[in-house]
Amino acid sequence: MAQVNGETETTETVVRRLRDGMAGGVLSFPLTSFHDDGSLDPDGFRTHVAARIATAPGAAFPACGTGEFFSLDEDEYRTVVTIAVEEAAGRVPVVAGVGYGWAQAARFARIAEEAGADALLVLPHYLVAAPQDGLVAQLEQLAARTRLPLIAYQRGQVAFTASSLKRIAAIPGVIGLKDGHSDLDRLQRLTLAAPEGFLFFNGASTAEIQARAYATVGVPAYSSAVHAFAPEIANAFFTALTDGDDKTIERLLRDFYVPLVELRDRVPGYAVSLVKAAARLRGQPVGPVRAPLTDPSAVDLAELTTLLTTGLDLVGAAL
């Protein structure tokens, strides 16, 4: 595990730091920078992740879905996580993504551990559907092979029942769950089944859209893709949500977030591609997406530019 103030963290310390961070800011998922030829751009990533951390997110999650984990080889992954840890410098927790089957996830987990990450986000496994016993076993196998705490991510073919949630929460080192299904009935059952202190957060695409709804079932913390390109907007929304400022929330939702989701839903993969394009519009050196994702069309990029300008105007910032 990482060291904070010269001392190696315990799982309890990581949980406390994450809980404190989740209460104080959005969870940031930095983009992975590539050169125009598709090769990794470490300097660009360092600039990008340093700028994200400077805006005081609750935690940084490098090499996850928004960071195109699926397209990184192991050497690139090591570079990305190492840079994130260096730039965080203990100021915020660093939670690295791992994925595929448990055997490959364990390889990435070892790299993240060596790089100094605080915890791991276990991305949904590749391709196959699996029964509940298998979903639990996946986490058991990975937890047995890393010292880092694990946050499970349910999305796509991964969806835990309340009884399975109790089982994964009992696995040493499993500390939380990120939800990407937005099934609030199921999520309420999971939160009620969880032991005290188990972490939950909203991981829906453009999570701000459903932030108020998630909070009603006891899950106020959320990840923010918008933070990757417009922390001014993301932080203004978080502040409004924390303060119960419904007027500001609804203005941002109506004039920025909902149109962004409508644009995102036009093309598969735009959940990442639009975020990267918006970051480039702000001067962030993140480069293009890697195949099989594609960058936005000229028409969609023009619409994104107008929308981003509108969103920044709403919070008193400029493109």
PDB file of C-alpha atoms in Angstrom:
ATOM      1  CA  MET A   1       0.000   0.000   0.000  1.00  0.00           C
ATOM      2  CA  ALA A   2       0.952   3.624  -0.352  1.00  0.00           C
ATOM      3  CA  GLN A   3       2.650   5.588   2.365  1.00  0.00           C
ATOM      4  CA  VAL A   4       1.046   8.657   3.921  1.00  0.00           C
ATOM      5  CA  ASN A   5       3.193  10.845   6.159  1.00  0.00           C
ATOM      6  CA  GLY A   6       5.932   8.227   5.976  1.00  0.00           C
ATOM      7  CA  GLU A   7       3.753   5.381   7.265  1.00  0.00           C
ATOM      8  CA  THR A   8       2.268   2.480   5.327  1.00  0.00           C
ATOM      9  CA  GLU A   9      -1.515   2.708   5.161  1.00  0.00           C
ATOM     10  CA  THR A  10      -3.825   0.119   6.650  1.00  0.00           C
ATOM     11  CA  THR A  11      -7.108  -0.846   5.030  1.00  0.00           C
ATOM     12  CA  GLU A  12      -8.876   1.122   7.764  1.00  0.00           C
ATOM     13  CA  THR A  13      -6.827   4.199   6.889  1.00  0.00           C
ATOM     14  CA  VAL A  14      -7.694   3.872   3.208  1.00  0.00           C
ATOM     15  CA  VAL A  15     -11.390   3.537   4.027  1.00  0.00           C
ATOM     16  CA  ARG A  16     -11.265   6.602   6.246  1.00  0.00           C
ATOM     17  CA  ARG A  17      -9.429   8.675   3.633  1.00  0.00           C
ATOM     18  CA  LEU A  18     -11.866   7.609   0.915  1.00  0.00           C
ATOM     19  CA  ARG A  19     -14.893   8.332   3.098  1.00  0.00           C
ATOM     20  CA  ASP A  20     -13.554  11.767   3.966  1.00  0.00           C
ATOM     21  CA  GLY A  21     -12.726  12.452   0.318  1.00  0.00           C
ATOM     22  CA  MET A  22     -16.129  11.291  -0.922  1.00  0.00           C
ATOM     23  CA  ALA A  23     -17.803  13.669   1.524  1.00  0.00           C
ATOM     24  CA  GLY A  24     -15.701  16.613   0.389  1.00  0.00           C
ATOM     25  CA  GLY A  25     -15.520  16.381  -3.390  1.00  0.00           C
ATOM     26  CA  VAL A  26     -16.310  14.499  -6.576  1.00  0.00           C
ATOM     27  CA  LEU A  27     -14.359  11.388  -7.503  1.00  0.00           C
ATOM     28  CA  SER A  28     -12.058  12.188 -10.415  1.00  0.00           C
ATOM     29  CA  PHE A  29     -11.359   9.787 -13.276  1.00  0.00           C
ATOM     30  CA  PRO A  30      -8.445  11.258 -15.244  1.00  0.00           C
ATOM     31  CA  LEU A  31      -8.001  10.600 -18.936  1.00  0.00           C
ATOM     32  CA  THR A  32      -4.991   8.717 -20.275  1.00  0.00           C
ATOM     33  CA  SER A  33      -2.965  10.856 -22.692  1.00  0.00           C
ATOM     34  CA  PHE A  34      -1.916   9.520 -26.090  1.00  0.00           C
ATOM     35  CA  HIS A  35       0.116  11.029 -28.904  1.00  0.00           C
ATOM     36  CA  ASP A  36      -1.504  11.391 -32.321  1.00  0.00           C
ATOM     37  CA  ASP A  37       0.096   8.100 -33.379  1.00  0.00           C
ATOM     38  CA  GLY A  38      -1.628   6.310 -30.482  1.00  0.00           C
ATOM     39  CA  SER A  39       1.433   5.886 -28.285  1.00  0.00           C
ATOM     40  CA  LEU A  40       1.284   6.767 -24.595  1.00  0.00           C
ATOM     41  CA  ASP A  41       2.107  10.389 -23.725  1.00  0.00           C
ATOM     42  CA  PRO A  42       3.454  10.298 -20.141  1.00  0.00           C
ATOM     43  CA  ASP A  43       4.224  14.019 -20.014  1.00  0.00           C
ATOM     44  CA  GLY A  44       0.750  14.897 -21.220  1.00  0.00           C
ATOM     45  CA  PHE A  45      -0.794  12.603 -18.637  1.00  0.00           C
ATOM     46  CA  ARG A  46       1.310  14.108 -15.874  1.00  0.00           C
ATOM     47  CA  THR A  47       0.097  17.577 -16.817  1.00  0.00           C
ATOM     48  CA  HIS A  48      -3.510  16.427 -16.996  1.00  0.00           C
ATOM     49  CA  VAL A  49      -3.607  14.465 -13.733  1.00  0.00           C
ATOM     50  CA  ALA A  50      -1.735  17.207 -11.847  1.00  0.00           C
ATOM     51  CA  ALA A  51      -4.367  19.714 -12.962  1.00  0.00           C
ATOM     52  CA  ARG A  52      -7.178  17.402 -11.802  1.00  0.00           C
ATOM     53  CA  ILE A  53      -5.619  16.859  -8.377  1.00  0.00           C
ATOM     54  CA  ALA A  54      -5.046  20.584  -7.959  1.00  0.00           C
ATOM     55  CA  THR A  55      -8.836  21.069  -7.914  1.00  0.00           C
ATOM     56  CA  ALA A  56      -9.192  18.929  -4.746  1.00  0.00           C
ATOM     57  CA  PRO A  57     -11.286  15.925  -5.828  1.00  0.00           C
ATOM     58  CA  GLY A  58     -12.279  13.331  -3.256  1.00  0.00           C
ATOM     59  CA  ALA A  59      -9.976  10.753  -4.870  1.00  0.00           C
ATOM     60  CA  ALA A  60      -8.274  10.050  -8.201  1.00  0.00           C
ATOM     61  CA  PHE A  61      -9.062   6.895 -10.200  1.00  0.00           C
ATOM     62  CA  PRO A  62      -6.438   6.475 -12.962  1.00  0.00           C
ATOM     63  CA  ALA A  63      -6.585   3.757 -15.608  1.00  0.00           C
ATOM     64  CA  CYS A  64     -10.289   3.070 -15.198  1.00  0.00           C
ATOM     65  CA  GLY A  65     -13.046   3.221 -17.823  1.00  0.00           C
ATOM     66  CA  THR A  66     -12.630   6.918 -18.613  1.00  0.00           C
ATOM     67  CA  GLY A  67      -8.871   6.340 -18.594  1.00  0.00           C
ATOM     68  CA  GLU A  68      -9.198   3.630 -21.291  1.00  0.00           C
ATOM     69  CA  PHE A  69      -7.873   0.832 -19.075  1.00  0.00           C
ATOM     70  CA  PHE A  70      -8.953  -1.707 -21.688  1.00  0.00           C
ATOM     71  CA  SER A  71      -6.461  -0.280 -24.195  1.00  0.00           C
ATOM     72  CA  LEU A  72      -3.366  -0.190 -21.953  1.00  0.00           C
ATOM     73  CA  ASP A  73      -0.627  -2.791 -21.859  1.00  0.00           C
ATOM     74  CA  GLU A  74       1.055  -3.559 -18.556  1.00  0.00           C
ATOM     75  CA  ASP A  75       4.022  -1.224 -19.041  1.00  0.00           C
ATOM     76  CA  GLU A  76       1.730   1.649 -19.971  1.00  0.00           C
ATOM     77  CA  TYR A  77      -0.481   0.875 -16.990  1.00  0.00           C
ATOM     78  CA  ARG A  78       2.523   0.993 -14.672  1.00  0.00           C
ATOM     79  CA  THR A  79       3.505   4.383 -16.059  1.00  0.00           C
ATOM     80  CA  VAL A  80       0.002   5.827 -15.683  1.00  0.00           C
ATOM     81  CA  VAL A  81      -0.514   4.631 -12.100  1.00  0.00           C
ATOM     82  CA  THR A  82       2.991   5.655 -11.051  1.00  0.00           C
ATOM     83  CA  ILE A  83       2.508   9.179 -12.393  1.00  0.00           C
ATOM     84  CA  ALA A  84      -0.884   9.485 -10.674  1.00  0.00           C
ATOM     85  CA  VAL A  85       0.611   8.420  -7.347  1.00  0.00           C
ATOM     86  CA  GLU A  86       3.524  10.833  -7.759  1.00  0.00           C
ATOM     87  CA  GLU A  87       1.261  13.762  -8.583  1.00  0.00           C
ATOM     88  CA  ALA A  88      -1.212  12.959  -5.812  1.00  0.00           C
ATOM     89  CA  ALA A  89       1.680  12.878  -3.331  1.00  0.00           C
ATOM     90  CA  GLY A  90      -0.635  11.642  -0.586  1.00  0.00           C
ATOM     91  CA  ARG A  91      -3.037  14.581  -0.952  1.00  0.00           C
ATOM     92  CA  VAL A  92      -5.866  12.401  -2.276  1.00  0.00           C
ATOM     93  CA  PRO A  93      -6.287   8.606  -2.403  1.00  0.00           C
ATOM     94  CA  VAL A  94      -5.336   6.953  -5.688  1.00  0.00           C
ATOM     95  CA  VAL A  95      -7.550   4.041  -6.751  1.00  0.00           C
ATOM     96  CA  ALA A  96      -6.288   2.221  -9.853  1.00  0.00           C
ATOM     97  CA  GLY A  97      -8.489   0.204 -12.179  1.00  0.00           C
ATOM     98  CA  VAL A  98      -7.962  -3.520 -12.688  1.00  0.00           C
ATOM     99  CA  GLY A  99      -9.999  -5.900 -14.794  1.00  0.00           C
ATOM    100  CA  TYR A 100     -10.507  -8.913 -17.074  1.00  0.00           C
ATOM    101  CA  GLY A 101     -10.537 -12.282 -15.289  1.00  0.00           C
ATOM    102  CA  TRP A 102      -9.066 -12.542 -11.802  1.00  0.00           C
ATOM    103  CA  ALA A 103      -5.744 -13.934 -13.035  1.00  0.00           C
ATOM    104  CA  GLN A 104      -5.075 -10.971 -15.309  1.00  0.00           C
ATOM    105  CA  ALA A 105      -6.560  -8.558 -12.775  1.00  0.00           C
ATOM    106  CA  ALA A 106      -4.052  -9.872 -10.238  1.00  0.00           C
ATOM    107  CA  ARG A 107      -1.179  -9.004 -12.606  1.00  0.00           C
ATOM    108  CA  PHE A 108      -2.405  -5.423 -12.836  1.00  0.00           C
ATOM    109  CA  ALA A 109      -2.994  -5.395  -9.072  1.00  0.00           C
ATOM    110  CA  ARG A 110       0.655  -6.263  -8.433  1.00  0.00           C
ATOM    111  CA  ILE A 111       1.740  -3.423 -10.696  1.00  0.00           C
ATOM    112  CA  ALA A 112      -0.584  -0.963  -8.940  1.00  0.00           C
ATOM    113  CA  GLU A 113       0.696  -2.111  -5.561  1.00  0.00           C
ATOM    114  CA  GLU A 114       4.309  -1.615  -6.634  1.00  0.00           C
ATOM    115  CA  ALA A 115       3.416   1.827  -8.027  1.00  0.00           C
ATOM    116  CA  GLY A 116       2.011   2.908  -4.658  1.00  0.00           C
ATOM    117  CA  ALA A 117      -1.743   2.969  -5.320  1.00  0.00           C
ATOM    118  CA  ASP A 118      -4.002   3.088  -2.278  1.00  0.00           C
ATOM    119  CA  ALA A 119      -6.756   0.785  -3.547  1.00  0.00           C
ATOM    120  CA  LEU A 120      -8.184  -0.904  -6.650  1.00  0.00           C
ATOM    121  CA  LEU A 121     -11.426  -0.531  -8.581  1.00  0.00           C
ATOM    122  CA  VAL A 122     -12.366  -3.961  -9.943  1.00  0.00           C
ATOM    123  CA  LEU A 123     -13.878  -3.322 -13.372  1.00  0.00           C
ATOM    124  CA  PRO A 124     -16.485  -5.758 -14.750  1.00  0.00           C
ATOM    125  CA  HIS A 125     -14.926  -8.918 -16.118  1.00  0.00           C
ATOM    126  CA  TYR A 126     -14.625  -9.577 -19.826  1.00  0.00           C
ATOM    127  CA  LEU A 127     -17.479 -10.820 -22.043  1.00  0.00           C
ATOM    128  CA  VAL A 128     -19.164 -13.714 -20.217  1.00  0.00           C
ATOM    129  CA  ALA A 129     -22.196 -13.640 -17.955  1.00  0.00           C
ATOM    130  CA  ALA A 130     -21.665 -15.333 -14.606  1.00  0.00           C
ATOM    131  CA  PRO A 131     -23.782 -16.584 -11.691  1.00  0.00           C
ATOM    132  CA  GLN A 132     -23.618 -14.932  -8.288  1.00  0.00           C
ATOM    133  CA  ASP A 133     -21.247 -17.583  -6.909  1.00  0.00           C
ATOM    134  CA  GLY A 134     -18.830 -16.788  -9.721  1.00  0.00           C
ATOM    135  CA  LEU A 135     -19.024 -13.045  -9.142  1.00  0.00           C
ATOM    136  CA  VAL A 136     -18.175 -13.599  -5.489  1.00  0.00           C
ATOM    137  CA  ALA A 137     -15.368 -16.033  -6.358  1.00  0.00           C
ATOM    138  CA  GLN A 138     -13.849 -13.498  -8.764  1.00  0.00           C
ATOM    139  CA  LEU A 139     -13.359 -11.067  -5.880  1.00  0.00           C
ATOM    140  CA  GLU A 140     -12.202 -13.805  -3.511  1.00  0.00           C
ATOM    141  CA  GLN A 141      -9.491 -14.888  -5.947  1.00  0.00           C
ATOM    142  CA  LEU A 142      -8.281 -11.338  -6.522  1.00  0.00           C
ATOM    143  CA  ALA A 143      -8.388 -10.365  -2.837  1.00  0.00           C
ATOM    144  CA  ALA A 144      -6.211 -13.368  -2.022  1.00  0.00           C
ATOM    145  CA  ARG A 145      -3.551 -12.065  -4.424  1.00  0.00           C
ATOM    146  CA  THR A 146      -3.194  -8.410  -3.417  1.00  0.00           C
ATOM    147  CA  ARG A 147      -2.688  -6.389  -0.272  1.00  0.00           C
ATOM    148  CA  LEU A 148      -4.624  -3.481  -1.722  1.00  0.00           C
ATOM    149  CA  PRO A 149      -8.256  -2.868  -0.725  1.00  0.00           C
ATOM    150  CA  LEU A 150     -10.811  -3.585  -3.451  1.00  0.00           C
ATOM    151  CA  ILE A 151     -13.875  -1.675  -4.609  1.00  0.00           C
ATOM    152  CA  ALA A 152     -16.199  -3.814  -6.726  1.00  0.00           C
ATOM    153  CA  TYR A 153     -17.849  -2.227  -9.759  1.00  0.00           C
ATOM    154  CA  GLN A 154     -21.260  -3.504 -10.812  1.00  0.00           C
ATOM    155  CA  ARG A 155     -22.147  -2.611 -14.347  1.00  0.00           C
ATOM    156  CA  GLY A 156     -23.004  -4.501 -17.518  1.00  0.00           C
ATOM    157  CA  GLN A 157     -23.002  -8.215 -16.786  1.00  0.00           C
ATOM    158  CA  VAL A 158     -22.028  -7.728 -13.129  1.00  0.00           C
ATOM    159  CA  ALA A 159     -24.938  -7.146 -10.729  1.00  0.00           C
ATOM    160  CA  PHE A 160     -24.866  -8.336  -7.139  1.00  0.00           C
ATOM    161  CA  THR A 161     -27.823  -9.522  -5.108  1.00  0.00           C
ATOM    162  CA  ALA A 162     -28.213  -8.494  -1.473  1.00  0.00           C
ATOM    163  CA  SER A 163     -27.042 -11.915  -0.292  1.00  0.00           C
ATOM    164  CA  SER A 164     -23.965 -11.726  -2.544  1.00  0.00           C
ATOM    165  CA  LEU A 165     -23.239  -8.225  -1.263  1.00  0.00           C
ATOM    166  CA  LYS A 166     -23.057  -9.639   2.249  1.00  0.00           C
ATOM    167  CA  ARG A 167     -20.621 -12.280   1.014  1.00  0.00           C
ATOM    168  CA  ILE A 168     -18.307  -9.879  -0.812  1.00  0.00           C
ATOM    169  CA  ALA A 169     -18.360  -7.449   2.112  1.00  0.00           C
ATOM    170  CA  ALA A 170     -17.084 -10.295   4.283  1.00  0.00           C
ATOM    171  CA  ILE A 171     -14.057 -10.871   2.019  1.00  0.00           C
ATOM    172  CA  PRO A 172     -10.993  -9.364   3.716  1.00  0.00           C
ATOM    173  CA  GLY A 173      -9.975  -6.270   1.787  1.00  0.00           C
ATOM    174  CA  VAL A 174     -13.242  -5.636  -0.083  1.00  0.00           C
ATOM    175  CA  ILE A 175     -14.274  -2.182   1.120  1.00  0.00           C
ATOM    176  CA  GLY A 176     -16.936  -0.858  -1.223  1.00  0.00           C
ATOM    177  CA  LEU A 177     -19.105  -0.958  -4.311  1.00  0.00           C
ATOM    178  CA  LYS A 178     -19.405   1.370  -7.301  1.00  0.00           C
ATOM    179  CA  ASP A 179     -22.831   1.128  -8.935  1.00  0.00           C
ATOM    180  CA  GLY A 180     -23.367   1.732 -12.630  1.00  0.00           C
ATOM    181  CA  HIS A 181     -26.818   0.161 -13.047  1.00  0.00           C
ATOM    182  CA  SER A 182     -28.929   2.964 -11.573  1.00  0.00           C
ATOM    183  CA  ASP A 183     -31.476   0.428 -10.339  1.00  0.00           C
ATOM    184  CA  LEU A 184     -32.365   2.235  -7.139  1.00  0.00           C
ATOM    185  CA  ASP A 185     -34.585  -0.571  -5.845  1.00  0.00           C
ATOM    186  CA  ARG A 186     -31.676  -3.023  -6.084  1.00  0.00           C
ATOM    187  CA  LEU A 187     -29.222  -0.471  -4.749  1.00  0.00           C
ATOM    188  CA  GLN A 188     -31.385   0.245  -1.698  1.00  0.00           C
ATOM    189  CA  ARG A 189     -31.452  -3.475  -0.924  1.00  0.00           C
ATOM    190  CA  LEU A 190     -27.662  -3.588  -1.226  1.00  0.00           C
ATOM    191  CA  THR A 191     -27.087  -0.631   1.086  1.00  0.00           C
ATOM    192  CA  LEU A 192     -29.392  -2.177   3.685  1.00  0.00           C
ATOM    193  CA  ALA A 193     -27.563  -5.517   3.431  1.00  0.00           C
ATOM    194  CA  ALA A 194     -24.095  -3.988   3.766  1.00  0.00           C
ATOM    195  CA  PRO A 195     -22.197  -3.840   7.052  1.00  0.00           C
ATOM    196  CA  GLU A 196     -21.605  -0.493   8.702  1.00  0.00           C
ATOM    197  CA  GLY A 197     -18.778   1.426   7.075  1.00  0.00           C
ATOM    198  CA  PHE A 198     -19.007  -0.295   3.666  1.00  0.00           C
ATOM    199  CA  LEU A 199     -18.486   2.323   0.945  1.00  0.00           C
ATOM    200  CA  PHE A 200     -20.924   2.981  -1.888  1.00  0.00           C
ATOM    201  CA  PHE A 201     -20.789   5.461  -4.719  1.00  0.00           C
ATOM    202  CA  ASN A 202     -22.723   6.395  -7.800  1.00  0.00           C
ATOM    203  CA  GLY A 203     -20.864   5.364 -10.942  1.00  0.00           C
ATOM    204  CA  ALA A 204     -23.572   5.965 -13.515  1.00  0.00           C
ATOM    205  CA  SER A 205     -22.537   7.552 -16.788  1.00  0.00           C
ATOM    206  CA  THR A 206     -22.705  11.324 -16.218  1.00  0.00           C
ATOM    207  CA  ALA A 207     -23.504  10.576 -12.592  1.00  0.00           C
ATOM    208  CA  GLU A 208     -24.669  14.103 -11.805  1.00  0.00           C
ATOM    209  CA  ILE A 209     -27.925  13.424 -13.685  1.00  0.00           C
ATOM    210  CA  GLN A 210     -28.946  10.933 -10.993  1.00  0.00           C
ATOM    211  CA  ALA A 211     -27.033  12.329  -8.022  1.00  0.00           C
ATOM    212  CA  ARG A 212     -30.094  13.485  -6.116  1.00  0.00           C
ATOM    213  CA  ALA A 213     -31.865  10.178  -6.675  1.00  0.00           C
ATOM    214  CA  TYR A 214     -28.862   8.173  -5.487  1.00  0.00           C
ATOM    215  CA  ALA A 215     -28.620  10.320  -2.368  1.00  0.00           C
ATOM    216  CA  THR A 216     -32.171   9.333  -1.398  1.00  0.00           C
ATOM    217  CA  VAL A 217     -31.048   5.702  -0.980  1.00  0.00           C
ATOM    218  CA  GLY A 218     -27.978   6.658   1.023  1.00  0.00           C
ATOM    219  CA  VAL A 219     -25.409   6.985  -1.772  1.00  0.00           C
ATOM    220  CA  PRO A 220     -24.470  10.665  -2.066  1.00  0.00           C
ATOM    221  CA  ALA A 221     -20.909  10.162  -3.371  1.00  0.00           C
ATOM    222  CA  TYR A 222     -20.360   9.983  -7.115  1.00  0.00           C
ATOM    223  CA  SER A 223     -17.784   9.863  -9.877  1.00  0.00           C
ATOM    224  CA  SER A 224     -17.627  12.769 -12.312  1.00  0.00           C
ATOM    225  CA  ALA A 225     -16.463  12.458 -15.894  1.00  0.00           C
ATOM    226  CA  VAL A 226     -17.082  16.192 -16.260  1.00  0.00           C
ATOM    227  CA  HIS A 227     -14.322  16.791 -13.723  1.00  0.00           C
ATOM    228  CA  ALA A 228     -11.864  15.482 -16.333  1.00  0.00           C
ATOM    229  CA  PHE A 229     -12.485  18.519 -18.546  1.00  0.00           C
ATOM    230  CA  ALA A 230     -14.430  21.113 -16.555  1.00  0.00           C
ATOM    231  CA  PRO A 231     -13.733  20.868 -12.821  1.00  0.00           C
ATOM    232  CA  GLU A 232     -15.325  24.300 -12.460  1.00  0.00           C
ATOM    233  CA  ILE A 233     -18.686  22.848 -13.529  1.00  0.00           C
ATOM    234  CA  ALA A 234     -18.250  19.595 -11.618  1.00  0.00           C
ATOM    235  CA  ASN A 235     -17.304  21.371  -8.402  1.00  0.00           C
ATOM    236  CA  ALA A 236     -20.110  23.940  -8.754  1.00  0.00           C
ATOM    237  CA  PHE A 237     -22.614  21.112  -9.103  1.00  0.00           C
ATOM    238  CA  PHE A 238     -21.152  19.285  -6.094  1.00  0.00           C
ATOM    239  CA  THR A 239     -21.340  22.442  -3.990  1.00  0.00           C
ATOM    240  CA  ALA A 240     -24.947  23.038  -5.016  1.00  0.00           C
ATOM    241  CA  LEU A 241     -25.821  19.442  -4.200  1.00  0.00           C
ATOM    242  CA  THR A 242     -24.121  19.656  -0.815  1.00  0.00           C
ATOM    243  CA  ASP A 243     -25.858  22.951  -0.022  1.00  0.00           C
ATOM    244  CA  GLY A 244     -29.273  21.800  -1.242  1.00  0.00           C
ATOM    245  CA  ASP A 245     -29.277  24.557  -3.860  1.00  0.00           C
ATOM    246  CA  ASP A 246     -31.926  23.071  -6.134  1.00  0.00           C
ATOM    247  CA  LYS A 247     -32.129  26.150  -8.351  1.00  0.00           C
ATOM    248  CA  THR A 248     -28.461  25.865  -9.343  1.00  0.00           C
ATOM    249  CA  ILE A 249     -28.682  22.091  -9.660  1.00  0.00           C
ATOM    250  CA  GLU A 250     -31.632  22.302 -12.024  1.00  0.00           C
ATOM    251  CA  ARG A 251     -30.072  25.080 -14.111  1.00  0.00           C
ATOM    252  CA  LEU A 252     -26.896  23.041 -14.587  1.00  0.00           C
ATOM    253  CA  LEU A 253     -28.855  19.879 -15.331  1.00  0.00           C
ATOM    254  CA  ARG A 254     -31.207  21.552 -17.811  1.00  0.00           C
ATOM    255  CA  ASP A 255     -28.665  23.683 -19.680  1.00  0.00           C
ATOM    256  CA  PHE A 256     -25.530  21.532 -19.525  1.00  0.00           C
ATOM    257  CA  TYR A 257     -25.753  17.982 -18.189  1.00  0.00           C
ATOM    258  CA  VAL A 258     -28.905  16.800 -19.971  1.00  0.00           C
ATOM    259  CA  PRO A 259     -27.770  18.143 -23.387  1.00  0.00           C
ATOM    260  CA  LEU A 260     -24.375  16.524 -22.755  1.00  0.00           C
ATOM    261  CA  VAL A 261     -26.027  13.159 -22.139  1.00  0.00           C
ATOM    262  CA  GLU A 262     -28.136  13.539 -25.271  1.00  0.00           C
ATOM    263  CA  LEU A 263     -24.989  14.194 -27.303  1.00  0.00           C
ATOM    264  CA  ARG A 264     -23.158  11.340 -25.549  1.00  0.00           C
ATOM    265  CA  ASP A 265     -25.881   8.863 -26.435  1.00  0.00           C
ATOM    266  CA  ARG A 266     -25.624   9.466 -30.193  1.00  0.00           C
ATOM    267  CA  VAL A 267     -22.562   7.273 -30.740  1.00  0.00           C
ATOM    268  CA  PRO A 268     -21.255   4.245 -28.804  1.00  0.00           C
ATOM    269  CA  GLY A 269     -18.103   5.185 -26.919  1.00  0.00           C
ATOM    270  CA  TYR A 270     -18.867   8.878 -26.735  1.00  0.00           C
ATOM    271  CA  ALA A 271     -18.932   8.565 -22.928  1.00  0.00           C
ATOM    272  CA  VAL A 272     -15.129   8.630 -23.224  1.00  0.00           C
ATOM    273  CA  SER A 273     -14.602  10.266 -26.634  1.00  0.00           C
ATOM    274  CA  LEU A 274     -16.586  13.408 -25.797  1.00  0.00           C
ATOM    275  CA  VAL A 275     -14.794  13.789 -22.481  1.00  0.00           C
ATOM    276  CA  LYS A 276     -11.428  13.624 -24.216  1.00  0.00           C
ATOM    277  CA  ALA A 277     -12.541  16.040 -26.924  1.00  0.00           C
ATOM    278  CA  ALA A 278     -13.794  18.492 -24.297  1.00  0.00           C
ATOM    279  CA  ALA A 279     -10.497  18.232 -22.431  1.00  0.00           C
ATOM    280  CA  ARG A 280      -8.625  19.039 -25.658  1.00  0.00           C
ATOM    281  CA  LEU A 281     -10.882  22.067 -26.132  1.00  0.00           C
ATOM    282  CA  ARG A 282      -9.720  23.246 -22.695  1.00  0.00           C
ATOM    283  CA  GLY A 283      -6.058  22.849 -23.714  1.00  0.00           C
ATOM    284  CA  GLN A 284      -5.448  19.605 -21.839  1.00  0.00           C
ATOM    285  CA  PRO A 285      -2.789  17.427 -23.556  1.00  0.00           C
ATOM    286  CA  VAL A 286      -4.818  14.213 -23.591  1.00  0.00           C
ATOM    287  CA  GLY A 287      -4.681  13.406 -27.304  1.00  0.00           C
ATOM    288  CA  PRO A 288      -7.089  11.139 -29.186  1.00  0.00           C
ATOM    289  CA  VAL A 289      -8.884   8.002 -28.029  1.00  0.00           C
ATOM    290  CA  ARG A 290      -7.568   4.603 -28.987  1.00  0.00           C
ATOM    291  CA  ALA A 291      -9.492   2.186 -31.203  1.00  0.00           C
ATOM    292  CA  PRO A 292     -12.072   0.757 -30.977  1.00  0.00           C
ATOM    293  CA  LEU A 293     -13.253   4.181 -29.758  1.00  0.00           C
ATOM    294  CA  THR A 294     -13.437   7.030 -32.257  1.00  0.00           C
ATOM    295  CA  ASP A 295     -13.122  10.769 -31.795  1.00  0.00           C
ATOM    296  CA  PRO A 296     -16.239  12.909 -32.319  1.00  0.00           C
ATOM    297  CA  SER A 297     -17.284  14.037 -35.773  1.00  0.00           C
ATOM    298  CA  ALA A 298     -16.782  17.676 -36.772  1.00  0.00           C
ATOM    299  CA  VAL A 299     -20.513  18.330 -36.354  1.00  0.00           C
ATOM    300  CA  ASP A 300     -20.626  16.797 -32.881  1.00  0.00           C
ATOM    301  CA  LEU A 301     -17.429  18.579 -31.876  1.00  0.00           C
ATOM    302  CA  ALA A 302     -18.957  21.923 -32.834  1.00  0.00           C
ATOM    303  CA  GLU A 303     -22.026  21.140 -30.740  1.00  0.00           C
ATOM    304  CA  LEU A 304     -19.801  20.077 -27.841  1.00  0.00           C
ATOM    305  CA  THR A 305     -17.892  23.365 -28.059  1.00  0.00           C
ATOM    306  CA  THR A 306     -21.112  25.370 -27.802  1.00  0.00           C
ATOM    307  CA  LEU A 307     -22.374  23.234 -24.933  1.00  0.00           C
ATOM    308  CA  LEU A 308     -19.095  23.483 -23.031  1.00  0.00           C
ATOM    309  CA  THR A 309     -19.064  27.261 -23.428  1.00  0.00           C
ATOM    310  CA  THR A 310     -22.606  27.397 -22.062  1.00  0.00           C
ATOM    311  CA  GLY A 311     -21.726  25.223 -19.082  1.00  0.00           C
ATOM    312  CA  LEU A 312     -18.688  27.307 -18.216  1.00  0.00           C
ATOM    313  CA  ASP A 313     -20.692  30.510 -18.539  1.00  0.00           C
ATOM    314  CA  LEU A 314     -23.177  29.144 -16.011  1.00  0.00           C
ATOM    315  CA  VAL A 315     -20.455  28.879 -13.376  1.00  0.00           C
ATOM    316  CA  GLY A 316     -18.562  32.038 -14.298  1.00  0.00           C
ATOM    317  CA  ALA A 317     -15.677  30.358 -16.103  1.00  0.00           C
ATOM    318  CA  ALA A 318     -14.339  30.602 -19.644  1.00  0.00           C
ATOM    319  CA  LEU A 319     -13.321  28.118 -22.311  1.00  0.00           C
TER     320      LEU A 319
END
